[in-house]
Coordinates of C-alpha atoms in Angstrom, one line a residue:
M374 CA -45.6 -32.9 61.8
V375 CA -45.7 -36.7 61.3
T376 CA -44.7 -38.6 64.4
T377 CA -43.4 -42.1 64.8
E378 CA -46.8 -43.0 66.3
D379 CA -48.5 -41.8 63.1
D380 CA -46.1 -43.8 61.0
Q381 CA -46.9 -46.9 63.0
A382 CA -50.6 -46.4 62.8
Y383 CA -50.4 -45.9 59.0
S384 CA -48.3 -49.1 58.7
Q385 CA -50.8 -51.0 60.8
R386 CA -53.7 -49.8 58.6
L387 CA -51.8 -51.0 55.5
R388 CA -51.3 -54.4 57.1
N389 CA -54.9 -54.6 58.1
V390 CA -56.1 -53.8 54.5
Q391 CA -53.8 -56.5 53.1
R392 CA -55.0 -59.0 55.7
D393 CA -58.7 -58.1 55.1
Y394 CA -58.4 -58.2 51.3
Q395 CA -56.9 -61.7 51.5
F396 CA -59.8 -62.8 53.7
W397 CA -62.4 -61.3 51.2
L398 CA -60.5 -62.7 48.3
N399 CA -60.8 -66.2 49.7
K400 CA -64.6 -65.7 50.4
A401 CA -65.1 -64.3 46.9
R402 CA -63.2 -67.2 45.3
E403 CA -65.5 -69.7 47.1
Q404 CA -68.6 -67.9 45.9
V405 CA -67.5 -67.3 42.3
H406 CA -66.2 -70.8 41.7
A407 CA -69.4 -72.3 43.3
N408 CA -71.8 -70.3 41.2
F409 CA -70.1 -69.4 37.9
G410 CA -68.4 -71.2 35.0
G411 CA -66.1 -69.9 32.4
S412 CA -62.5 -69.6 31.6
E413 CA -59.9 -69.2 34.4
A414 CA -59.3 -65.6 33.4
E415 CA -63.1 -64.8 33.6
L416 CA -63.3 -66.5 37.0
Q417 CA -60.2 -64.6 38.3
H418 CA -61.7 -61.3 37.1
L419 CA -65.1 -62.0 38.8
T420 CA -63.2 -63.1 41.9
I421 CA -61.3 -59.8 42.1
Q422 CA -64.5 -57.8 41.5
A423 CA -66.4 -59.7 44.1
A424 CA -63.6 -59.4 46.7
H425 CA -63.4 -55.7 46.2
S426 CA -67.2 -55.4 46.5
L427 CA -67.4 -57.6 49.6
M428 CA -64.6 -55.7 51.4
M429 CA -66.1 -52.3 50.5
E430 CA -69.6 -53.4 51.7
H431 CA -68.0 -54.6 55.0
K432 CA -66.2 -51.3 55.5
L433 CA -69.3 -49.4 54.8
G434 CA -71.2 -51.3 57.4
E435 CA -68.4 -50.5 59.9
I436 CA -68.7 -46.8 59.1
E437 CA -72.4 -46.8 59.4
A438 CA -72.2 -48.6 62.8
S439 CA -69.7 -46.0 63.9
L440 CA -71.9 -43.2 62.8
V441 CA -74.8 -44.6 64.8
E442 CA -72.6 -44.7 67.9
I443 CA -71.4 -41.2 67.3
K444 CA -75.0 -39.9 66.8
T445 CA -76.1 -41.7 70.0
A446 CA -73.2 -40.3 72.0
L447 CA -73.9 -36.8 70.7
K448 CA -77.6 -37.0 71.4
T449 CA -76.9 -38.3 74.9
S450 CA -74.4 -35.5 75.6
T451 CA -76.8 -32.7 74.4
E452 CA -79.6 -34.1 76.5
S453 CA -77.5 -33.8 79.7

């Protein structure tokens, strides 16, 4: 059963993704326009690809950090 709290958490995650994507889009635009030439369409395509890659790399790093914390907590709890 989905609760209002679940709906709110889902809505917050959507807002966070949109906010984060805008941040990475701006970073990608800076990098692409500083390092590549070409038509505006090519630059836009490269920018979108770079933003997606940067955002996914960042999220992967967060997941990896969380896994380390979980492993450390589990190791500590089994040693006790």
